mmCIF file of N, CA and C in Angstrom:
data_model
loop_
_atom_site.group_PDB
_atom_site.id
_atom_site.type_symbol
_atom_site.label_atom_id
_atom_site.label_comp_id
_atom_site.label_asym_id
_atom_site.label_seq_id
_atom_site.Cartn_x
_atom_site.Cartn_y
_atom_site.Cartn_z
ATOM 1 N N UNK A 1 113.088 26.085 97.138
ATOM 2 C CA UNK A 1 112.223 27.178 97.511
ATOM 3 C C UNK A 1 112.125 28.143 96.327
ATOM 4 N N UNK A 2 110.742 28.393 96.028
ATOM 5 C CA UNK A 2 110.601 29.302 94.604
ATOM 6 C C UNK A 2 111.419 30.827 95.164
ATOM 7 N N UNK A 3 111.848 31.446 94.100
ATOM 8 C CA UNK A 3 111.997 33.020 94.307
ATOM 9 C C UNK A 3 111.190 34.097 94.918
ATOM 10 N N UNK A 4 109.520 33.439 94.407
ATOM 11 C CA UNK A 4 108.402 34.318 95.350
ATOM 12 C C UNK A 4 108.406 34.408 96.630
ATOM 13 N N UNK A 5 108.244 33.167 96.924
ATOM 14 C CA UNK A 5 108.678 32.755 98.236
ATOM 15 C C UNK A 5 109.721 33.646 99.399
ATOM 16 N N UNK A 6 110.870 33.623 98.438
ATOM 17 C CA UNK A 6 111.992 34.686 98.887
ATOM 18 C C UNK A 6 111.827 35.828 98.746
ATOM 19 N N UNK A 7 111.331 36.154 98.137
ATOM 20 C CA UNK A 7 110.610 37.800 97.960
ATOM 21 C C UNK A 7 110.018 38.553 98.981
ATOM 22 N N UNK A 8 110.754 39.215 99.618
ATOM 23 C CA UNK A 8 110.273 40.240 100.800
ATOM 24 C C UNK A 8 110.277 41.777 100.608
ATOM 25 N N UNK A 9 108.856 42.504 99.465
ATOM 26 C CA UNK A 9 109.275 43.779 99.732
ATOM 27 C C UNK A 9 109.386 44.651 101.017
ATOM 28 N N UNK A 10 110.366 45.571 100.754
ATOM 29 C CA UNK A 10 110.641 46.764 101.708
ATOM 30 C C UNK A 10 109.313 47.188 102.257
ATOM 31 N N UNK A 11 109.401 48.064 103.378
ATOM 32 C CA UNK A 11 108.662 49.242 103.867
ATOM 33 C C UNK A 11 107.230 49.040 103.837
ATOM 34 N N UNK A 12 106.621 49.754 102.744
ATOM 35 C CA UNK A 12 105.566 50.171 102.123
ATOM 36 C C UNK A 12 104.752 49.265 101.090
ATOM 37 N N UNK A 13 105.806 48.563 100.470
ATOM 38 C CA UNK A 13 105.991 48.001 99.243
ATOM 39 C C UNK A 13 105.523 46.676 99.363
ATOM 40 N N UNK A 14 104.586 46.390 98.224
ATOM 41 C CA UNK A 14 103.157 45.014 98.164
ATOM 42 C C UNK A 14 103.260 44.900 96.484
ATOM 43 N N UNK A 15 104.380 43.503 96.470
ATOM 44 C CA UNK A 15 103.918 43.112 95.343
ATOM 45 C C UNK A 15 102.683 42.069 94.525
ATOM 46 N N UNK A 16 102.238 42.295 93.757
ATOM 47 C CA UNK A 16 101.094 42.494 92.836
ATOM 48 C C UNK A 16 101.722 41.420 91.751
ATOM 49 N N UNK A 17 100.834 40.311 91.736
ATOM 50 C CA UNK A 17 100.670 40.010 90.048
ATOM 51 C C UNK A 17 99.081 40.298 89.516
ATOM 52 N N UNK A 18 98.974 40.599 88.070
ATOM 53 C CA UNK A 18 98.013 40.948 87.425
ATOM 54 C C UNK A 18 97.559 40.316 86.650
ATOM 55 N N UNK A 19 96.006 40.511 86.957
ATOM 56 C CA UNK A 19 95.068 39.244 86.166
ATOM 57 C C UNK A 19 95.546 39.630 84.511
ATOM 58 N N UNK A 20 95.741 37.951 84.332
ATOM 59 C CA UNK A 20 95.273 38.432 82.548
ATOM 60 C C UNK A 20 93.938 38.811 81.640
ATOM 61 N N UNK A 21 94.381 39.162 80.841
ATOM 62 C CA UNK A 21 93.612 39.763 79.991
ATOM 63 C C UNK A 21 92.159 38.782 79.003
ATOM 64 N N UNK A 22 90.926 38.824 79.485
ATOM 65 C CA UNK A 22 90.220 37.586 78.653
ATOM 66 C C UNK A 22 90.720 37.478 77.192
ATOM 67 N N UNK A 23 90.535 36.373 76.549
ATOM 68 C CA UNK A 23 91.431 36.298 75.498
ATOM 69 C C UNK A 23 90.254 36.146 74.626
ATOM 70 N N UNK A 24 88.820 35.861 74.830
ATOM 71 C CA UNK A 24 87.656 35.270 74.091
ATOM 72 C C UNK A 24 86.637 35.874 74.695
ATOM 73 N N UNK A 25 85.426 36.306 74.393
ATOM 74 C CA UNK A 25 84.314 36.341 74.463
ATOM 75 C C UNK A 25 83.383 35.540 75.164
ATOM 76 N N UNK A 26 82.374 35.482 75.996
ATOM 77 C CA UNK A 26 81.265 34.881 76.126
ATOM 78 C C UNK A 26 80.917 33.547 75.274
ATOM 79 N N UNK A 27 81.010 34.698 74.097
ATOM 80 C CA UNK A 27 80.184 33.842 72.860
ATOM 81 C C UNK A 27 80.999 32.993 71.882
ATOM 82 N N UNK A 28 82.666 32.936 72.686
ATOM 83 C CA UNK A 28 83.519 32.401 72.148
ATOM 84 C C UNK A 28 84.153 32.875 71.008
ATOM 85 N N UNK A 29 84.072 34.154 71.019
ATOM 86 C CA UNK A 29 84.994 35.111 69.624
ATOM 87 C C UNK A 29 86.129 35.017 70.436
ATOM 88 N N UNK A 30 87.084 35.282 69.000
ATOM 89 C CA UNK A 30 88.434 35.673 70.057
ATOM 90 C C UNK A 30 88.913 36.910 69.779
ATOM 91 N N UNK A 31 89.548 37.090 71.292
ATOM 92 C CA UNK A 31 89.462 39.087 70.811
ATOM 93 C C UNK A 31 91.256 39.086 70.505
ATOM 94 N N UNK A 32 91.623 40.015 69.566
ATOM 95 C CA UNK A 32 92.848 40.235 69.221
ATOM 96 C C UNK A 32 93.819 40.897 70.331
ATOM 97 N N UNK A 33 95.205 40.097 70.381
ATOM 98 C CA UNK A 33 96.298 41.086 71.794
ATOM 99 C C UNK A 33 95.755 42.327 71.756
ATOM 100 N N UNK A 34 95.542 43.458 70.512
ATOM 101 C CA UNK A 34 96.123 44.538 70.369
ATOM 102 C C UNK A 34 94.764 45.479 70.940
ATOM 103 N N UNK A 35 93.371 44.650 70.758
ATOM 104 C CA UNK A 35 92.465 45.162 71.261
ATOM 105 C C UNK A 35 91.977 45.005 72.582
ATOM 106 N N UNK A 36 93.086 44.026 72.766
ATOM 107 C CA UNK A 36 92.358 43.459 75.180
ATOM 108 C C UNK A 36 93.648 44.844 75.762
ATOM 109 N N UNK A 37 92.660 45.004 76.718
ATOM 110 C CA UNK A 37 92.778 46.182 77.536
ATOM 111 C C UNK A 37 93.370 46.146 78.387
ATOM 112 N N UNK A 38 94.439 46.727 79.071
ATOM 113 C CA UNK A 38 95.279 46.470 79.755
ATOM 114 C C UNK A 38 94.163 46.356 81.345
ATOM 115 N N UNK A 39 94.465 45.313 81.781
ATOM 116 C CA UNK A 39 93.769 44.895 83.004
ATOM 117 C C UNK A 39 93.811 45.577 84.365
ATOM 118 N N UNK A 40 93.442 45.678 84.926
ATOM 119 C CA UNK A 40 93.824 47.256 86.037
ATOM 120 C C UNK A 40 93.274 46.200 88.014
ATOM 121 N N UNK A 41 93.314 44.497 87.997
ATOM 122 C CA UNK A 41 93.238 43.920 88.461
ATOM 123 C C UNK A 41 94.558 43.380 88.884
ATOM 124 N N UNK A 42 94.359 42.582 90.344
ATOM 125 C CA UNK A 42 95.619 41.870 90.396
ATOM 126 C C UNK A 42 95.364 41.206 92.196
ATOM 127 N N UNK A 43 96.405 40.133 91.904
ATOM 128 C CA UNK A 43 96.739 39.480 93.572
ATOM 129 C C UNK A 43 97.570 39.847 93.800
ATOM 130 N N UNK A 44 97.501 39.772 94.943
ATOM 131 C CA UNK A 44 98.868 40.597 96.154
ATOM 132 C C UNK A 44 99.418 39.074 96.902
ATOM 133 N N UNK A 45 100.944 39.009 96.482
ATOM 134 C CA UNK A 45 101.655 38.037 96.604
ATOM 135 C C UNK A 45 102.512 38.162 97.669
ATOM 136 N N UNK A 46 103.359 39.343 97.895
ATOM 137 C CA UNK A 46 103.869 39.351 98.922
ATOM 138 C C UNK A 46 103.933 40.825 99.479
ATOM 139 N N UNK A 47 103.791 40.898 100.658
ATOM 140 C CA UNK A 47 103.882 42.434 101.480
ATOM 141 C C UNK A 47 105.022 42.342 102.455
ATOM 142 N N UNK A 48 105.011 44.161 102.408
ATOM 143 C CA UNK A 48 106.323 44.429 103.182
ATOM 144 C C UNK A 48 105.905 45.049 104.846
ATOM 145 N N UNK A 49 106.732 44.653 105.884
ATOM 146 C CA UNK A 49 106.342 45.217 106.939
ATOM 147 C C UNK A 49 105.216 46.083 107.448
ATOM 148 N N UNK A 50 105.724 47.457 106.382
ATOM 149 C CA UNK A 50 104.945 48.703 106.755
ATOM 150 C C UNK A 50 106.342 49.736 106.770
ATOM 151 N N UNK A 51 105.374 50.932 106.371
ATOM 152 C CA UNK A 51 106.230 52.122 106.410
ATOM 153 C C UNK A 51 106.879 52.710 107.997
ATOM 154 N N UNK A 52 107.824 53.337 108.420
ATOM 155 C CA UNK A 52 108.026 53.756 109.266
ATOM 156 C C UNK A 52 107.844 54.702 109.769
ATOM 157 N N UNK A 53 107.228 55.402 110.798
ATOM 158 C CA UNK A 53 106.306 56.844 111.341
ATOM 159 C C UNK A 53 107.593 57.289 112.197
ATOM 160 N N UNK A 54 107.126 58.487 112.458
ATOM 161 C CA UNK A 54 108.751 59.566 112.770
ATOM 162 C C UNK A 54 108.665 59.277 114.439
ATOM 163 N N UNK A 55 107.464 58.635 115.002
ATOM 164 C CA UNK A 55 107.773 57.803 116.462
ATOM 165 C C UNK A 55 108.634 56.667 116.501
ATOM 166 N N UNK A 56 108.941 56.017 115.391
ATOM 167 C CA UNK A 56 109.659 54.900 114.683
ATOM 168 C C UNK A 56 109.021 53.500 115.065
ATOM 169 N N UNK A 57 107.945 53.588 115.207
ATOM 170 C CA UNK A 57 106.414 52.112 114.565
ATOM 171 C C UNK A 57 106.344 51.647 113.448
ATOM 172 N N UNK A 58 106.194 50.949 112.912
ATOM 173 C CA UNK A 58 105.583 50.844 111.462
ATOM 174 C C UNK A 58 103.979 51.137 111.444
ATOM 175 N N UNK A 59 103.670 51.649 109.842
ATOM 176 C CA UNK A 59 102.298 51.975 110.191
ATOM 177 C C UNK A 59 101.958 50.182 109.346
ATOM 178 N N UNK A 60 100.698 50.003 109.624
ATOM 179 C CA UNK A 60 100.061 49.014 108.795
ATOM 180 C C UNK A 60 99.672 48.697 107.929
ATOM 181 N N UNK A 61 100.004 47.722 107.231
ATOM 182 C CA UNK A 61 99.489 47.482 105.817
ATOM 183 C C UNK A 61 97.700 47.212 105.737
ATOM 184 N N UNK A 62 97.524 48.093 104.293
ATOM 185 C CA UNK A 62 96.051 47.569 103.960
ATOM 186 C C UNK A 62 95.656 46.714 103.547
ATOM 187 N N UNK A 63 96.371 45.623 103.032
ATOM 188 C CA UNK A 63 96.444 44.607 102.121
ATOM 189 C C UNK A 63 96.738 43.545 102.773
ATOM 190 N N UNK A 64 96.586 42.557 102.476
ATOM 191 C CA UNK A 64 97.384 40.842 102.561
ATOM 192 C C UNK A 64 97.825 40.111 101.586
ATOM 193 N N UNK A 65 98.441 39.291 101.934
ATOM 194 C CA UNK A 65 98.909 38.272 100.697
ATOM 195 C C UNK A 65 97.575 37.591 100.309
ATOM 196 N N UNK A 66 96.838 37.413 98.721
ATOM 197 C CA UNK A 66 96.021 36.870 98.515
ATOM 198 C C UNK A 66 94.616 37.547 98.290
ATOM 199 N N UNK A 67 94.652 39.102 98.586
ATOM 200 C CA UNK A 67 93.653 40.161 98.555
ATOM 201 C C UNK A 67 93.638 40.631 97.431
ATOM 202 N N UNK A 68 92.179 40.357 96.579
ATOM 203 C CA UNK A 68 92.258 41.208 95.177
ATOM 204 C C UNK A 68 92.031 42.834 95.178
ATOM 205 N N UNK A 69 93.473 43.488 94.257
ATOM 206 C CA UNK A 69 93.472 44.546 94.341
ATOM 207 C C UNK A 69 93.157 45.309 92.865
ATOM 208 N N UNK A 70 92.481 46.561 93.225
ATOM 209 C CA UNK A 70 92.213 47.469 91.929
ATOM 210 C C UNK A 70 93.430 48.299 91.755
ATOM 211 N N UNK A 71 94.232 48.360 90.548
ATOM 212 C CA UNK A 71 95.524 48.623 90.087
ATOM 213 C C UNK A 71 95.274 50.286 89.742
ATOM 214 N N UNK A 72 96.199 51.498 89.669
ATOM 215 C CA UNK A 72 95.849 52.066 88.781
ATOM 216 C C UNK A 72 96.708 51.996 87.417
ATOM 217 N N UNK A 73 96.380 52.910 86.485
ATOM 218 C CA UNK A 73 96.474 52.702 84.956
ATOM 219 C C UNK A 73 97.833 52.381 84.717
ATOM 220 N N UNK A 74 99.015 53.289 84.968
ATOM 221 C CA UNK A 74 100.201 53.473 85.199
ATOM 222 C C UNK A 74 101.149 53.269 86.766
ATOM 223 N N UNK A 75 102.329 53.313 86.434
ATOM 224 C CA UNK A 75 103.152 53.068 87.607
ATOM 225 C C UNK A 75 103.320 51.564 88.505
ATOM 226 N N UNK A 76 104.288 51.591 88.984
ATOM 227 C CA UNK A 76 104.648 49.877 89.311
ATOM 228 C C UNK A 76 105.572 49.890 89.288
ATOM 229 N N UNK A 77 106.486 48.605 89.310
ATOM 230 C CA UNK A 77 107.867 48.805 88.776
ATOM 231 C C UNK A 77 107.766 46.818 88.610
ATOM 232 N N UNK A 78 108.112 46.973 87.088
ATOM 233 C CA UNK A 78 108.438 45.880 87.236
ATOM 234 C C UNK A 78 109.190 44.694 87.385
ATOM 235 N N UNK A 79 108.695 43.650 87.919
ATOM 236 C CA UNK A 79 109.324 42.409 88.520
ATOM 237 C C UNK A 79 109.231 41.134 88.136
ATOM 238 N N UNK A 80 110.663 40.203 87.428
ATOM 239 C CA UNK A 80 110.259 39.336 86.776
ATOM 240 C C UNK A 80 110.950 38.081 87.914
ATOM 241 N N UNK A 81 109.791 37.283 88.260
ATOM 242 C CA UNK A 81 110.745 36.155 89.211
ATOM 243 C C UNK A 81 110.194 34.758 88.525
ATOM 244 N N UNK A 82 110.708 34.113 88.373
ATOM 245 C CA UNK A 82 110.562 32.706 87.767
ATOM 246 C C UNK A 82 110.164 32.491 86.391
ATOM 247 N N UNK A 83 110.301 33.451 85.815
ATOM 248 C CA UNK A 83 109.302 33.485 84.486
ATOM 249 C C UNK A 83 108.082 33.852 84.719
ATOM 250 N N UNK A 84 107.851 34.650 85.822
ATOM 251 C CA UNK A 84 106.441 35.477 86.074
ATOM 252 C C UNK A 84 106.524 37.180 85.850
ATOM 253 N N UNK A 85 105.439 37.524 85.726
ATOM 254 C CA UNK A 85 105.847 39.136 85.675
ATOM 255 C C UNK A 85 104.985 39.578 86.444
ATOM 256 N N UNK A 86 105.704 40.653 87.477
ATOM 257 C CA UNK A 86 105.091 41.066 88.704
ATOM 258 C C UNK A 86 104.828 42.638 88.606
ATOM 259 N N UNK A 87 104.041 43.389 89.521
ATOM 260 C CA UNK A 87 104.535 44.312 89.723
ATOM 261 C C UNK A 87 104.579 45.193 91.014
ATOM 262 N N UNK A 88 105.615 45.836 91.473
ATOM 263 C CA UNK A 88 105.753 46.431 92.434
ATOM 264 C C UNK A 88 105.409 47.663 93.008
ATOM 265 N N UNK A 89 104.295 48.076 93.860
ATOM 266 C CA UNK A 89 103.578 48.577 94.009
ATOM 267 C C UNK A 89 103.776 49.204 95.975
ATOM 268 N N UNK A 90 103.564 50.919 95.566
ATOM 269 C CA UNK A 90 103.710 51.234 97.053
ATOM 270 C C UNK A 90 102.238 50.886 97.919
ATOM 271 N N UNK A 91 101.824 50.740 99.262
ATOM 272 C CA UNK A 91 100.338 50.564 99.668
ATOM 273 C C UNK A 91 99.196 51.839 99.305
ATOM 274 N N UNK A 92 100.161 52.603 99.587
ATOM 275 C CA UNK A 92 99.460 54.207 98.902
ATOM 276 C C UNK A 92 98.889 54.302 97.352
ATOM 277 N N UNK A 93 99.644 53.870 96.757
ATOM 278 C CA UNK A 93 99.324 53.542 95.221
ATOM 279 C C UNK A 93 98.061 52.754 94.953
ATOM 280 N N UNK A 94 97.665 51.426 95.748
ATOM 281 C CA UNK A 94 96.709 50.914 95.201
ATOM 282 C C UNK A 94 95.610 51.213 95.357
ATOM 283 N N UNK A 95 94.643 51.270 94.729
ATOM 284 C CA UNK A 95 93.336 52.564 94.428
ATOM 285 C C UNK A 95 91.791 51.803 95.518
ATOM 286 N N UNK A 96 92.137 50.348 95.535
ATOM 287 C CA UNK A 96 90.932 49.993 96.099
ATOM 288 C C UNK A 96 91.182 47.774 96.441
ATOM 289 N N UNK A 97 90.747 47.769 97.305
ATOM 290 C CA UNK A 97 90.440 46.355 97.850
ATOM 291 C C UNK A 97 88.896 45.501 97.316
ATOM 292 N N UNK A 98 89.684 44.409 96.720
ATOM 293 C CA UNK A 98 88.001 43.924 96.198
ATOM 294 C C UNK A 98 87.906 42.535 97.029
ATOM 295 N N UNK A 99 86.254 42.676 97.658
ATOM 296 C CA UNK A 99 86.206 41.826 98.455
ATOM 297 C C UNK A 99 85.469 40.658 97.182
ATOM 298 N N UNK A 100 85.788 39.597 97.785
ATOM 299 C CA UNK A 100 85.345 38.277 97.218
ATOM 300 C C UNK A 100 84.066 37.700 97.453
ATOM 301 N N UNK A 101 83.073 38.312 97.972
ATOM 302 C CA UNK A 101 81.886 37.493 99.064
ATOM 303 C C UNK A 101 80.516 38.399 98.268
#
């Protein structure tokens, strides 16, 4: 069983891997590490319950496993499982849901 797999964030908490960065052009240039932009995209791999409300419910997550999410610039925490790099992200934090259709 992979580590992802085993991966259950807490509470609130929806971890995120992030698209990479295009490495080439359209027109087949290739663009240099130092000039690709840090990517502000990502899939949501695994989610946590939900936060807990002072009635003691959990509230609901906005997200699912497999929902492309808009990142913001900073903040995360990161997470390395299998030789992947993740990052860990509260539901409050993520800025927007991108639908696929």
């Amino acid at each position: 069983m992979s580590a992802l797999k085993r991966f259950i964030p807490l509470f609130d908490r929806v971890l995120v891997q992030r698209m990479t960065a295009e490495k080439t052009t359209k027109g087949g240039i290739f663009i240099p590490e130092k000039a690709q932009g840090k990517v502000h995209e990502g899939v949501v791999r695994a989610v946590g319950p939900g936060a807990l409300r002072d009635d003691g419910n959990r509230a609901p997550m906005s997200v699912n496993v497999g929902d492309h999410v808009f990142l913001p610039e900073y903040g995360g925490t990161k997470v390395t499982l299998d030789e992947e790099e993740y990052s860990l992200f509260r539901d409050a934090d993520l800025l927007a849901k991108i639908n696929e259709s």
